[in-house]
Amino acid sequence: MTARLELVSHKLCPYVQRAAITLAEKGAAFERSWVDLGNRPAWFTAISPLGKVPLLKVDGEVLFESAVICDYLDETLGPRLHPADPLLRAKHRAWVEFGSSVLTAIGTFYNAPDAAAFERAADSLEGKFATIEQVLGDGPWFAGARFSLVDAAFGPVFRYFDVFDRIGRFGILDGKPKVQAWRAALAARPSVAGAVTPEYPELLLDFVRRRGSHLAALAVDVT
Ligand SMILES: N[C@@H](CCC(=O)N[C@@H](CS)C(=O)NCC(=O)O)C(=O)O
C-alpha cells in the first residue's frame, strides 16, 4: 500500500525545497502544509523536535532533517537518485552537506550588517563555488547524466541568485562556467522550478529587504 505523505513546509525554506524536488523526481503524490515560522502553530511545535521545517509525515509518523527525509524517500520510492556504490553514495551525502554550508554562507551574505562584512561574506561564498567548479564534470548534473540528490540540494541554492542578480552584480559565480551551466540546467528542471510557489521571488526580495543588512539597503529600489 502507498504511504500517505505530507510535507510540512515554509515558502522560503531551501531545505523544504530539497524534499519537494525529491518527491517530484519520484513522481510521488504528496500533500503540503504550510507553517508560519514567525507564528508557529501548536501542532507544529508538538511534532517538530528542532522546531524546524521540513517535516515529512509518513502515514502519521514524523521525519525531520532534510537529508534524512531525502534519503528515506530515495530508499522507499524509485527511481534511485543516490548512486548504488556505497563509496560514491557517501561522497554524494558529503556534497549535500557542502550544499548546507553554502546555504549558511548565503545567510551570512544577506544578513551582513555593513560593507566590510558583506565583502567578507561574498568572498567566502565565491570560494565555495570555486571549490564546486573544481569537482563538476561535463554535466548537465552534478554526477553527469543522472540527476541526483546533490542536484536536489543545489537547486534551492542557485534560486537565491535569481533574486541577488536583481539587486546587483556581486561576481560570486563569475569565471565558473561549469557552475553557471549547472545553475541553468537546474533552473530548467521541472522538479526544481515547481518546488516553490509562484510568489517566491517577491517573497524572498521582501525577506531580504527586512534584514536591516547591507544587502537590504542595496535592495531598497529593486523593482
Ligand atoms: N538541518 C535542517 C535545517 C532546516 C532549517 O534550518 N529550517 C529552517 C527554515 S529554512 C527553520 O525551520 N528554521 C526555524 C528555526 O530555526 O527556528 C534540515 O536540513 O532540515
JSON list of N, CA, C and O in Angstrom, two decimals, residues 84-140:
[
{"chain": "A", "resi": 84, "resn": "ALA", "atom": "N", "xyz": [24.42, 3.72, -6.47]},
{"chain": "A", "resi": 84, "resn": "ALA", "atom": "CA", "xyz": [24.35, 2.39, -5.84]},
{"chain": "A", "resi": 84, "resn": "ALA", "atom": "C", "xyz": [25.64, 2.06, -5.09]},
{"chain": "A", "resi": 84, "resn": "ALA", "atom": "O", "xyz": [25.62, 1.39, -4.06]},
{"chain": "A", "resi": 85, "resn": "ASP", "atom": "N", "xyz": [26.77, 2.56, -5.56]},
{"chain": "A", "resi": 85, "resn": "ASP", "atom": "CA", "xyz": [28.05, 2.26, -4.93]},
{"chain": "A", "resi": 85, "resn": "ASP", "atom": "C", "xyz": [28.18, 2.99, -3.58]},
{"chain": "A", "resi": 85, "resn": "ASP", "atom": "O", "xyz": [28.01, 4.21, -3.53]},
{"chain": "A", "resi": 86, "resn": "PRO", "atom": "N", "xyz": [28.47, 2.25, -2.48]},
{"chain": "A", "resi": 86, "resn": "PRO", "atom": "CA", "xyz": [28.49, 2.88, -1.15]},
{"chain": "A", "resi": 86, "resn": "PRO", "atom": "C", "xyz": [29.47, 4.04, -1.02]},
{"chain": "A", "resi": 86, "resn": "PRO", "atom": "O", "xyz": [29.18, 5.04, -0.36]},
{"chain": "A", "resi": 87, "resn": "LEU", "atom": "N", "xyz": [30.65, 3.89, -1.63]},
{"chain": "A", "resi": 87, "resn": "LEU", "atom": "CA", "xyz": [31.65, 4.96, -1.50]},
{"chain": "A", "resi": 87, "resn": "LEU", "atom": "C", "xyz": [31.17, 6.22, -2.23]},
{"chain": "A", "resi": 87, "resn": "LEU", "atom": "O", "xyz": [31.24, 7.33, -1.70]},
{"chain": "A", "resi": 88, "resn": "LEU", "atom": "N", "xyz": [30.65, 6.00, -3.43]},
{"chain": "A", "resi": 88, "resn": "LEU", "atom": "CA", "xyz": [30.13, 7.14, -4.21]},
{"chain": "A", "resi": 88, "resn": "LEU", "atom": "C", "xyz": [28.93, 7.78, -3.50]},
{"chain": "A", "resi": 88, "resn": "LEU", "atom": "O", "xyz": [28.78, 9.01, -3.46]},
{"chain": "A", "resi": 89, "resn": "ARG", "atom": "N", "xyz": [28.09, 6.90, -2.90]},
{"chain": "A", "resi": 89, "resn": "ARG", "atom": "CA", "xyz": [26.91, 7.41, -2.19]},
{"chain": "A", "resi": 89, "resn": "ARG", "atom": "C", "xyz": [27.34, 8.27, -0.99]},
{"chain": "A", "resi": 89, "resn": "ARG", "atom": "O", "xyz": [26.78, 9.33, -0.73]},
{"chain": "A", "resi": 90, "resn": "ALA", "atom": "N", "xyz": [28.36, 7.81, -0.29]},
{"chain": "A", "resi": 90, "resn": "ALA", "atom": "CA", "xyz": [28.88, 8.59, 0.85]},
{"chain": "A", "resi": 90, "resn": "ALA", "atom": "C", "xyz": [29.41, 9.94, 0.38]},
{"chain": "A", "resi": 90, "resn": "ALA", "atom": "O", "xyz": [29.21, 10.97, 1.03]},
{"chain": "A", "resi": 91, "resn": "LYS", "atom": "N", "xyz": [30.08, 9.93, -0.78]},
{"chain": "A", "resi": 91, "resn": "LYS", "atom": "CA", "xyz": [30.59, 11.20, -1.32]},
{"chain": "A", "resi": 91, "resn": "LYS", "atom": "C", "xyz": [29.44, 12.14, -1.66]},
{"chain": "A", "resi": 91, "resn": "LYS", "atom": "O", "xyz": [29.51, 13.35, -1.41]},
{"chain": "A", "resi": 92, "resn": "HIS", "atom": "N", "xyz": [28.38, 11.59, -2.24]},
{"chain": "A", "resi": 92, "resn": "HIS", "atom": "CA", "xyz": [27.22, 12.43, -2.57]},
{"chain": "A", "resi": 92, "resn": "HIS", "atom": "C", "xyz": [26.62, 13.02, -1.30]},
{"chain": "A", "resi": 92, "resn": "HIS", "atom": "O", "xyz": [26.24, 14.20, -1.27]},
{"chain": "A", "resi": 93, "resn": "ARG", "atom": "N", "xyz": [26.53, 12.21, -0.23]},
{"chain": "A", "resi": 93, "resn": "ARG", "atom": "CA", "xyz": [25.98, 12.74, 1.04]},
{"chain": "A", "resi": 93, "resn": "ARG", "atom": "C", "xyz": [26.86, 13.88, 1.56]},
{"chain": "A", "resi": 93, "resn": "ARG", "atom": "O", "xyz": [26.36, 14.86, 2.10]},
{"chain": "A", "resi": 94, "resn": "ALA", "atom": "N", "xyz": [28.17, 13.73, 1.36]},
{"chain": "A", "resi": 94, "resn": "ALA", "atom": "CA", "xyz": [29.07, 14.80, 1.81]},
{"chain": "A", "resi": 94, "resn": "ALA", "atom": "C", "xyz": [28.83, 16.08, 1.01]},
{"chain": "A", "resi": 94, "resn": "ALA", "atom": "O", "xyz": [28.86, 17.19, 1.57]},
{"chain": "A", "resi": 95, "resn": "TRP", "atom": "N", "xyz": [28.56, 15.95, -0.29]},
{"chain": "A", "resi": 95, "resn": "TRP", "atom": "CA", "xyz": [28.31, 17.17, -1.10]},
{"chain": "A", "resi": 95, "resn": "TRP", "atom": "C", "xyz": [26.95, 17.78, -0.80]},
{"chain": "A", "resi": 95, "resn": "TRP", "atom": "O", "xyz": [26.78, 19.00, -0.92]},
{"chain": "A", "resi": 96, "resn": "VAL", "atom": "N", "xyz": [26.00, 16.95, -0.37]},
{"chain": "A", "resi": 96, "resn": "VAL", "atom": "CA", "xyz": [24.73, 17.52, 0.12]},
{"chain": "A", "resi": 96, "resn": "VAL", "atom": "C", "xyz": [25.02, 18.38, 1.35]},
{"chain": "A", "resi": 96, "resn": "VAL", "atom": "O", "xyz": [24.52, 19.51, 1.49]},
{"chain": "A", "resi": 97, "resn": "GLU", "atom": "N", "xyz": [25.89, 17.89, 2.22]},
{"chain": "A", "resi": 97, "resn": "GLU", "atom": "CA", "xyz": [26.28, 18.64, 3.43]},
{"chain": "A", "resi": 97, "resn": "GLU", "atom": "C", "xyz": [27.02, 19.92, 3.03]},
{"chain": "A", "resi": 97, "resn": "GLU", "atom": "O", "xyz": [26.83, 20.98, 3.64]},
{"chain": "A", "resi": 98, "resn": "PHE", "atom": "N", "xyz": [27.84, 19.82, 1.99]},
{"chain": "A", "resi": 98, "resn": "PHE", "atom": "CA", "xyz": [28.51, 21.03, 1.49]},
{"chain": "A", "resi": 98, "resn": "PHE", "atom": "C", "xyz": [27.45, 22.05, 1.03]},
{"chain": "A", "resi": 98, "resn": "PHE", "atom": "O", "xyz": [27.59, 23.26, 1.26]},
{"chain": "A", "resi": 99, "resn": "GLY", "atom": "N", "xyz": [26.39, 21.54, 0.41]},
{"chain": "A", "resi": 99, "resn": "GLY", "atom": "CA", "xyz": [25.28, 22.43, 0.00]},
{"chain": "A", "resi": 99, "resn": "GLY", "atom": "C", "xyz": [24.68, 23.14, 1.20]},
{"chain": "A", "resi": 99, "resn": "GLY", "atom": "O", "xyz": [24.33, 24.32, 1.12]},
{"chain": "A", "resi": 100, "resn": "SER", "atom": "N", "xyz": [24.59, 22.45, 2.34]},
{"chain": "A", "resi": 100, "resn": "SER", "atom": "CA", "xyz": [24.08, 23.11, 3.56]},
{"chain": "A", "resi": 100, "resn": "SER", "atom": "C", "xyz": [25.03, 24.22, 4.00]},
{"chain": "A", "resi": 100, "resn": "SER", "atom": "O", "xyz": [24.59, 25.28, 4.45]},
{"chain": "A", "resi": 101, "resn": "SER", "atom": "N", "xyz": [26.34, 23.98, 3.84]},
{"chain": "A", "resi": 101, "resn": "SER", "atom": "CA", "xyz": [27.29, 25.03, 4.24]},
{"chain": "A", "resi": 101, "resn": "SER", "atom": "C", "xyz": [27.20, 26.23, 3.30]},
{"chain": "A", "resi": 101, "resn": "SER", "atom": "O", "xyz": [27.40, 27.37, 3.72]},
{"chain": "A", "resi": 102, "resn": "VAL", "atom": "N", "xyz": [26.84, 25.99, 2.03]},
{"chain": "A", "resi": 102, "resn": "VAL", "atom": "CA", "xyz": [26.63, 27.13, 1.11]},
{"chain": "A", "resi": 102, "resn": "VAL", "atom": "C", "xyz": [25.39, 27.92, 1.54]},
{"chain": "A", "resi": 102, "resn": "VAL", "atom": "O", "xyz": [25.39, 29.15, 1.52]},
{"chain": "A", "resi": 103, "resn": "LEU", "atom": "N", "xyz": [24.35, 27.20, 1.97]},
{"chain": "A", "resi": 103, "resn": "LEU", "atom": "CA", "xyz": [23.14, 27.90, 2.44]},
{"chain": "A", "resi": 103, "resn": "LEU", "atom": "C", "xyz": [23.45, 28.75, 3.68]},
{"chain": "A", "resi": 103, "resn": "LEU", "atom": "O", "xyz": [22.96, 29.88, 3.80]},
{"chain": "A", "resi": 104, "resn": "THR", "atom": "N", "xyz": [24.30, 28.23, 4.58]},
{"chain": "A", "resi": 104, "resn": "THR", "atom": "CA", "xyz": [24.70, 29.02, 5.75]},
{"chain": "A", "resi": 104, "resn": "THR", "atom": "C", "xyz": [25.46, 30.28, 5.30]},
{"chain": "A", "resi": 104, "resn": "THR", "atom": "O", "xyz": [25.23, 31.38, 5.81]},
{"chain": "A", "resi": 105, "resn": "ALA", "atom": "N", "xyz": [26.34, 30.10, 4.31]},
{"chain": "A", "resi": 105, "resn": "ALA", "atom": "CA", "xyz": [27.12, 31.25, 3.80]},
{"chain": "A", "resi": 105, "resn": "ALA", "atom": "C", "xyz": [26.20, 32.27, 3.12]},
{"chain": "A", "resi": 105, "resn": "ALA", "atom": "O", "xyz": [26.44, 33.49, 3.19]},
{"chain": "A", "resi": 106, "resn": "ILE", "atom": "N", "xyz": [25.15, 31.79, 2.47]},
{"chain": "A", "resi": 106, "resn": "ILE", "atom": "CA", "xyz": [24.19, 32.71, 1.85]},
{"chain": "A", "resi": 106, "resn": "ILE", "atom": "C", "xyz": [23.47, 33.53, 2.93]},
{"chain": "A", "resi": 106, "resn": "ILE", "atom": "O", "xyz": [23.26, 34.74, 2.78]},
{"chain": "A", "resi": 107, "resn": "GLY", "atom": "N", "xyz": [23.14, 32.87, 4.04]},
{"chain": "A", "resi": 107, "resn": "GLY", "atom": "CA", "xyz": [22.52, 33.60, 5.16]},
{"chain": "A", "resi": 107, "resn": "GLY", "atom": "C", "xyz": [23.45, 34.68, 5.70]},
{"chain": "A", "resi": 107, "resn": "GLY", "atom": "O", "xyz": [23.02, 35.80, 6.00]},
{"chain": "A", "resi": 108, "resn": "THR", "atom": "N", "xyz": [24.74, 34.35, 5.82]},
{"chain": "A", "resi": 108, "resn": "THR", "atom": "CA", "xyz": [25.72, 35.33, 6.29]},
{"chain": "A", "resi": 108, "resn": "THR", "atom": "C", "xyz": [25.80, 36.51, 5.31]},
{"chain": "A", "resi": 108, "resn": "THR", "atom": "O", "xyz": [25.91, 37.67, 5.72]},
{"chain": "A", "resi": 109, "resn": "PHE", "atom": "N", "xyz": [25.68, 36.20, 4.02]},
{"chain": "A", "resi": 109, "resn": "PHE", "atom": "CA", "xyz": [25.76, 37.22, 2.96]},
{"chain": "A", "resi": 109, "resn": "PHE", "atom": "C", "xyz": [24.56, 38.18, 3.06]},
{"chain": "A", "resi": 109, "resn": "PHE", "atom": "O", "xyz": [24.73, 39.39, 3.08]},
{"chain": "A", "resi": 110, "resn": "TYR", "atom": "N", "xyz": [23.35, 37.66, 3.15]},
{"chain": "A", "resi": 110, "resn": "TYR", "atom": "CA", "xyz": [22.21, 38.58, 3.14]},
{"chain": "A", "resi": 110, "resn": "TYR", "atom": "C", "xyz": [21.99, 39.26, 4.49]},
{"chain": "A", "resi": 110, "resn": "TYR", "atom": "O", "xyz": [21.29, 40.26, 4.57]},
{"chain": "A", "resi": 111, "resn": "ASN", "atom": "N", "xyz": [22.63, 38.72, 5.56]},
{"chain": "A", "resi": 111, "resn": "ASN", "atom": "CA", "xyz": [22.50, 39.35, 6.88]},
{"chain": "A", "resi": 111, "resn": "ASN", "atom": "C", "xyz": [23.67, 40.26, 7.22]},
{"chain": "A", "resi": 111, "resn": "ASN", "atom": "O", "xyz": [23.64, 40.91, 8.27]},
{"chain": "A", "resi": 112, "resn": "ALA", "atom": "N", "xyz": [24.72, 40.31, 6.38]},
{"chain": "A", "resi": 112, "resn": "ALA", "atom": "CA", "xyz": [25.93, 41.08, 6.72]},
{"chain": "A", "resi": 112, "resn": "ALA", "atom": "C", "xyz": [25.55, 42.53, 7.04]},
{"chain": "A", "resi": 112, "resn": "ALA", "atom": "O", "xyz": [24.90, 43.19, 6.23]},
{"chain": "A", "resi": 113, "resn": "PRO", "atom": "N", "xyz": [25.96, 43.02, 8.22]},
{"chain": "A", "resi": 113, "resn": "PRO", "atom": "CA", "xyz": [25.45, 44.32, 8.67]},
{"chain": "A", "resi": 113, "resn": "PRO", "atom": "C", "xyz": [26.07, 45.53, 7.97]},
{"chain": "A", "resi": 113, "resn": "PRO", "atom": "O", "xyz": [25.46, 46.60, 7.95]},
{"chain": "A", "resi": 114, "resn": "ASP", "atom": "N", "xyz": [27.27, 45.38, 7.43]},
{"chain": "A", "resi": 114, "resn": "ASP", "atom": "CA", "xyz": [27.93, 46.55, 6.80]},
{"chain": "A", "resi": 114, "resn": "ASP", "atom": "C", "xyz": [28.74, 46.09, 5.58]},
{"chain": "A", "resi": 114, "resn": "ASP", "atom": "O", "xyz": [28.86, 44.89, 5.31]},
{"chain": "A", "resi": 115, "resn": "ALA", "atom": "N", "xyz": [29.31, 47.08, 4.87]},
{"chain": "A", "resi": 115, "resn": "ALA", "atom": "CA", "xyz": [30.00, 46.77, 3.61]},
{"chain": "A", "resi": 115, "resn": "ALA", "atom": "C", "xyz": [31.17, 45.81, 3.82]},
{"chain": "A", "resi": 115, "resn": "ALA", "atom": "O", "xyz": [31.40, 44.91, 3.00]},
{"chain": "A", "resi": 116, "resn": "ALA", "atom": "N", "xyz": [31.92, 45.99, 4.92]},
{"chain": "A", "resi": 116, "resn": "ALA", "atom": "CA", "xyz": [33.10, 45.13, 5.14]},
{"chain": "A", "resi": 116, "resn": "ALA", "atom": "C", "xyz": [32.66, 43.68, 5.38]},
{"chain": "A", "resi": 116, "resn": "ALA", "atom": "O", "xyz": [33.23, 42.74, 4.79]},
{"chain": "A", "resi": 117, "resn": "ALA", "atom": "N", "xyz": [31.65, 43.49, 6.21]},
{"chain": "A", "resi": 117, "resn": "ALA", "atom": "CA", "xyz": [31.16, 42.12, 6.47]},
{"chain": "A", "resi": 117, "resn": "ALA", "atom": "C", "xyz": [30.57, 41.53, 5.20]},
{"chain": "A", "resi": 117, "resn": "ALA", "atom": "O", "xyz": [30.69, 40.32, 4.94]},
{"chain": "A", "resi": 118, "resn": "PHE", "atom": "N", "xyz": [29.93, 42.37, 4.41]},
{"chain": "A", "resi": 118, "resn": "PHE", "atom": "CA", "xyz": [29.33, 41.92, 3.15]},
{"chain": "A", "resi": 118, "resn": "PHE", "atom": "C", "xyz": [30.42, 41.42, 2.19]},
{"chain": "A", "resi": 118, "resn": "PHE", "atom": "O", "xyz": [30.29, 40.36, 1.57]},
{"chain": "A", "resi": 119, "resn": "GLU", "atom": "N", "xyz": [31.52, 42.18, 2.08]},
{"chain": "A", "resi": 119, "resn": "GLU", "atom": "CA", "xyz": [32.64, 41.76, 1.20]},
{"chain": "A", "resi": 119, "resn": "GLU", "atom": "C", "xyz": [33.22, 40.44, 1.67]},
{"chain": "A", "resi": 119, "resn": "GLU", "atom": "O", "xyz": [33.52, 39.55, 0.85]},
{"chain": "A", "resi": 120, "resn": "ARG", "atom": "N", "xyz": [33.38, 40.30, 2.98]},
{"chain": "A", "resi": 120, "resn": "ARG", "atom": "CA", "xyz": [33.92, 39.03, 3.51]},
{"chain": "A", "resi": 120, "resn": "ARG", "atom": "C", "xyz": [32.98, 37.87, 3.19]},
{"chain": "A", "resi": 120, "resn": "ARG", "atom": "O", "xyz": [33.41, 36.79, 2.78]},
{"chain": "A", "resi": 121, "resn": "ALA", "atom": "N", "xyz": [31.67, 38.11, 3.34]},
{"chain": "A", "resi": 121, "resn": "ALA", "atom": "CA", "xyz": [30.69, 37.05, 3.08]},
{"chain": "A", "resi": 121, "resn": "ALA", "atom": "C", "xyz": [30.68, 36.68, 1.59]},
{"chain": "A", "resi": 121, "resn": "ALA", "atom": "O", "xyz": [30.58, 35.51, 1.22]},
{"chain": "A", "resi": 122, "resn": "ALA", "atom": "N", "xyz": [30.79, 37.72, 0.72]},
{"chain": "A", "resi": 122, "resn": "ALA", "atom": "CA", "xyz": [30.81, 37.46, -0.72]},
{"chain": "A", "resi": 122, "resn": "ALA", "atom": "C", "xyz": [32.05, 36.65, -1.09]},
{"chain": "A", "resi": 122, "resn": "ALA", "atom": "O", "xyz": [31.99, 35.71, -1.90]},
{"chain": "A", "resi": 123, "resn": "ASP", "atom": "N", "xyz": [33.21, 36.99, -0.47]},
{"chain": "A", "resi": 123, "resn": "ASP", "atom": "CA", "xyz": [34.46, 36.25, -0.74]},
{"chain": "A", "resi": 123, "resn": "ASP", "atom": "C", "xyz": [34.33, 34.79, -0.30]},
{"chain": "A", "resi": 123, "resn": "ASP", "atom": "O", "xyz": [34.79, 33.88, -1.00]},
{"chain": "A", "resi": 124, "resn": "SER", "atom": "N", "xyz": [33.73, 34.60, 0.85]},
{"chain": "A", "resi": 124, "resn": "SER", "atom": "CA", "xyz": [33.56, 33.23, 1.36]},
{"chain": "A", "resi": 124, "resn": "SER", "atom": "C", "xyz": [32.67, 32.41, 0.43]},
{"chain": "A", "resi": 124, "resn": "SER", "atom": "O", "xyz": [32.99, 31.26, 0.10]},
{"chain": "A", "resi": 125, "resn": "LEU", "atom": "N", "xyz": [31.58, 33.02, -0.03]},
{"chain": "A", "resi": 125, "resn": "LEU", "atom": "CA", "xyz": [30.68, 32.33, -0.96]},
{"chain": "A", "resi": 125, "resn": "LEU", "atom": "C", "xyz": [31.40, 32.02, -2.27]},
{"chain": "A", "resi": 125, "resn": "LEU", "atom": "O", "xyz": [31.27, 30.93, -2.83]},
{"chain": "A", "resi": 126, "resn": "GLU", "atom": "N", "xyz": [32.13, 33.01, -2.75]},
{"chain": "A", "resi": 126, "resn": "GLU", "atom": "CA", "xyz": [32.87, 32.84, -4.01]},
{"chain": "A", "resi": 126, "resn": "GLU", "atom": "C", "xyz": [33.82, 31.64, -3.90]},
{"chain": "A", "resi": 126, "resn": "GLU", "atom": "O", "xyz": [33.93, 30.81, -4.81]},
{"chain": "A", "resi": 127, "resn": "GLY", "atom": "N", "xyz": [34.48, 31.52, -2.75]},
{"chain": "A", "resi": 127, "resn": "GLY", "atom": "CA", "xyz": [35.42, 30.41, -2.53]},
{"chain": "A", "resi": 127, "resn": "GLY", "atom": "C", "xyz": [34.71, 29.06, -2.56]},
{"chain": "A", "resi": 127, "resn": "GLY", "atom": "O", "xyz": [35.25, 28.08, -3.08]},
{"chain": "A", "resi": 128, "resn": "LYS", "atom": "N", "xyz": [33.50, 29.02, -2.01]},
{"chain": "A", "resi": 128, "resn": "LYS", "atom": "CA", "xyz": [32.76, 27.75, -2.01]},
{"chain": "A", "resi": 128, "resn": "LYS", "atom": "C", "xyz": [32.40, 27.34, -3.45]},
{"chain": "A", "resi": 128, "resn": "LYS", "atom": "O", "xyz": [32.50, 26.17, -3.82]},
{"chain": "A", "resi": 129, "resn": "PHE", "atom": "N", "xyz": [31.97, 28.33, -4.26]},
{"chain": "A", "resi": 129, "resn": "PHE", "atom": "CA", "xyz": [31.63, 27.98, -5.64]},
{"chain": "A", "resi": 129, "resn": "PHE", "atom": "C", "xyz": [32.90, 27.66, -6.46]},
{"chain": "A", "resi": 129, "resn": "PHE", "atom": "O", "xyz": [32.82, 26.87, -7.41]},
{"chain": "A", "resi": 130, "resn": "ALA", "atom": "N", "xyz": [34.03, 28.24, -6.09]},
{"chain": "A", "resi": 130, "resn": "ALA", "atom": "CA", "xyz": [35.28, 27.87, -6.78]},
{"chain": "A", "resi": 130, "resn": "ALA", "atom": "C", "xyz": [35.60, 26.41, -6.48]},
{"chain": "A", "resi": 130, "resn": "ALA", "atom": "O", "xyz": [36.06, 25.67, -7.37]},
{"chain": "A", "resi": 131, "resn": "THR", "atom": "N", "xyz": [35.36, 25.97, -5.26]},
{"chain": "A", "resi": 131, "resn": "THR", "atom": "CA", "xyz": [35.55, 24.55, -4.91]},
{"chain": "A", "resi": 131, "resn": "THR", "atom": "C", "xyz": [34.62, 23.67, -5.75]},
{"chain": "A", "resi": 131, "resn": "THR", "atom": "O", "xyz": [35.04, 22.62, -6.27]},
{"chain": "A", "resi": 132, "resn": "ILE", "atom": "N", "xyz": [33.38, 24.10, -5.88]},
{"chain": "A", "resi": 132, "resn": "ILE", "atom": "CA", "xyz": [32.41, 23.30, -6.65]},
{"chain": "A", "resi": 132, "resn": "ILE", "atom": "C", "xyz": [32.83, 23.24, -8.13]},
{"chain": "A", "resi": 132, "resn": "ILE", "atom": "O", "xyz": [32.72, 22.18, -8.77]},
{"chain": "A", "resi": 133, "resn": "GLU", "atom": "N", "xyz": [33.32, 24.35, -8.64]},
{"chain": "A", "resi": 133, "resn": "GLU", "atom": "CA", "xyz": [33.77, 24.37, -10.05]},
{"chain": "A", "resi": 133, "resn": "GLU", "atom": "C", "xyz": [34.81, 23.27, -10.30]},
{"chain": "A", "resi": 133, "resn": "GLU", "atom": "O", "xyz": [34.83, 22.64, -11.36]},
{"chain": "A", "resi": 134, "resn": "GLN", "atom": "N", "xyz": [35.65, 23.02, -9.29]},
{"chain": "A", "resi": 134, "resn": "GLN", "atom": "CA", "xyz": [36.72, 22.01, -9.44]},
{"chain": "A", "resi": 134, "resn": "GLN", "atom": "C", "xyz": [36.17, 20.58, -9.49]},
{"chain": "A", "resi": 134, "resn": "GLN", "atom": "O", "xyz": [36.79, 19.71, -10.09]},
{"chain": "A", "resi": 135, "resn": "VAL", "atom": "N", "xyz": [35.03, 20.36, -8.82]},
{"chain": "A", "resi": 135, "resn": "VAL", "atom": "CA", "xyz": [34.54, 18.96, -8.76]},
{"chain": "A", "resi": 135, "resn": "VAL", "atom": "C", "xyz": [33.51, 18.63, -9.83]},
{"chain": "A", "resi": 135, "resn": "VAL", "atom": "O", "xyz": [33.20, 17.46, -10.06]},
{"chain": "A", "resi": 136, "resn": "LEU", "atom": "N", "xyz": [32.95, 19.65, -10.48]},
{"chain": "A", "resi": 136, "resn": "LEU", "atom": "CA", "xyz": [31.96, 19.39, -11.52]},
{"chain": "A", "resi": 136, "resn": "LEU", "atom": "C", "xyz": [32.62, 18.80, -12.76]},
{"chain": "A", "resi": 136, "resn": "LEU", "atom": "O", "xyz": [33.75, 19.15, -13.10]},
{"chain": "A", "resi": 137, "resn": "GLY", "atom": "N", "xyz": [31.88, 17.91, -13.43]},
{"chain": "A", "resi": 137, "resn": "GLY", "atom": "CA", "xyz": [32.37, 17.32, -14.68]},
{"chain": "A", "resi": 137, "resn": "GLY", "atom": "C", "xyz": [31.70, 17.99, -15.87]},
{"chain": "A", "resi": 137, "resn": "GLY", "atom": "O", "xyz": [31.46, 19.21, -15.87]},
{"chain": "A", "resi": 138, "resn": "ASP", "atom": "N", "xyz": [31.34, 17.17, -16.85]},
{"chain": "A", "resi": 138, "resn": "ASP", "atom": "CA", "xyz": [30.77, 17.71, -18.08]},
{"chain": "A", "resi": 138, "resn": "ASP", "atom": "C", "xyz": [29.27, 17.98, -17.98]},
{"chain": "A", "resi": 138, "resn": "ASP", "atom": "O", "xyz": [28.66, 18.46, -18.94]},
{"chain": "A", "resi": 139, "resn": "GLY", "atom": "N", "xyz": [28.66, 17.60, -16.87]},
{"chain": "A", "resi": 139, "resn": "GLY", "atom": "CA", "xyz": [27.25, 17.87, -16.67]},
{"chain": "A", "resi": 139, "resn": "GLY", "atom": "C", "xyz": [26.35, 16.96, -17.48]},
{"chain": "A", "resi": 139, "resn": "GLY", "atom": "O", "xyz": [26.81, 15.95, -17.99]},
{"chain": "A", "resi": 140, "resn": "PRO", "atom": "N", "xyz": [25.06, 17.26, -17.61]},
{"chain": "A", "resi": 140, "resn": "PRO", "atom": "CA", "xyz": [24.49, 18.51, -17.10]},
{"chain": "A", "resi": 140, "resn": "PRO", "atom": "C", "xyz": [24.29, 18.52, -15.58]},
{"chain": "A", "resi": 140, "resn": "PRO", "atom": "O", "xyz": [24.10, 19.59, -15.01]}
]
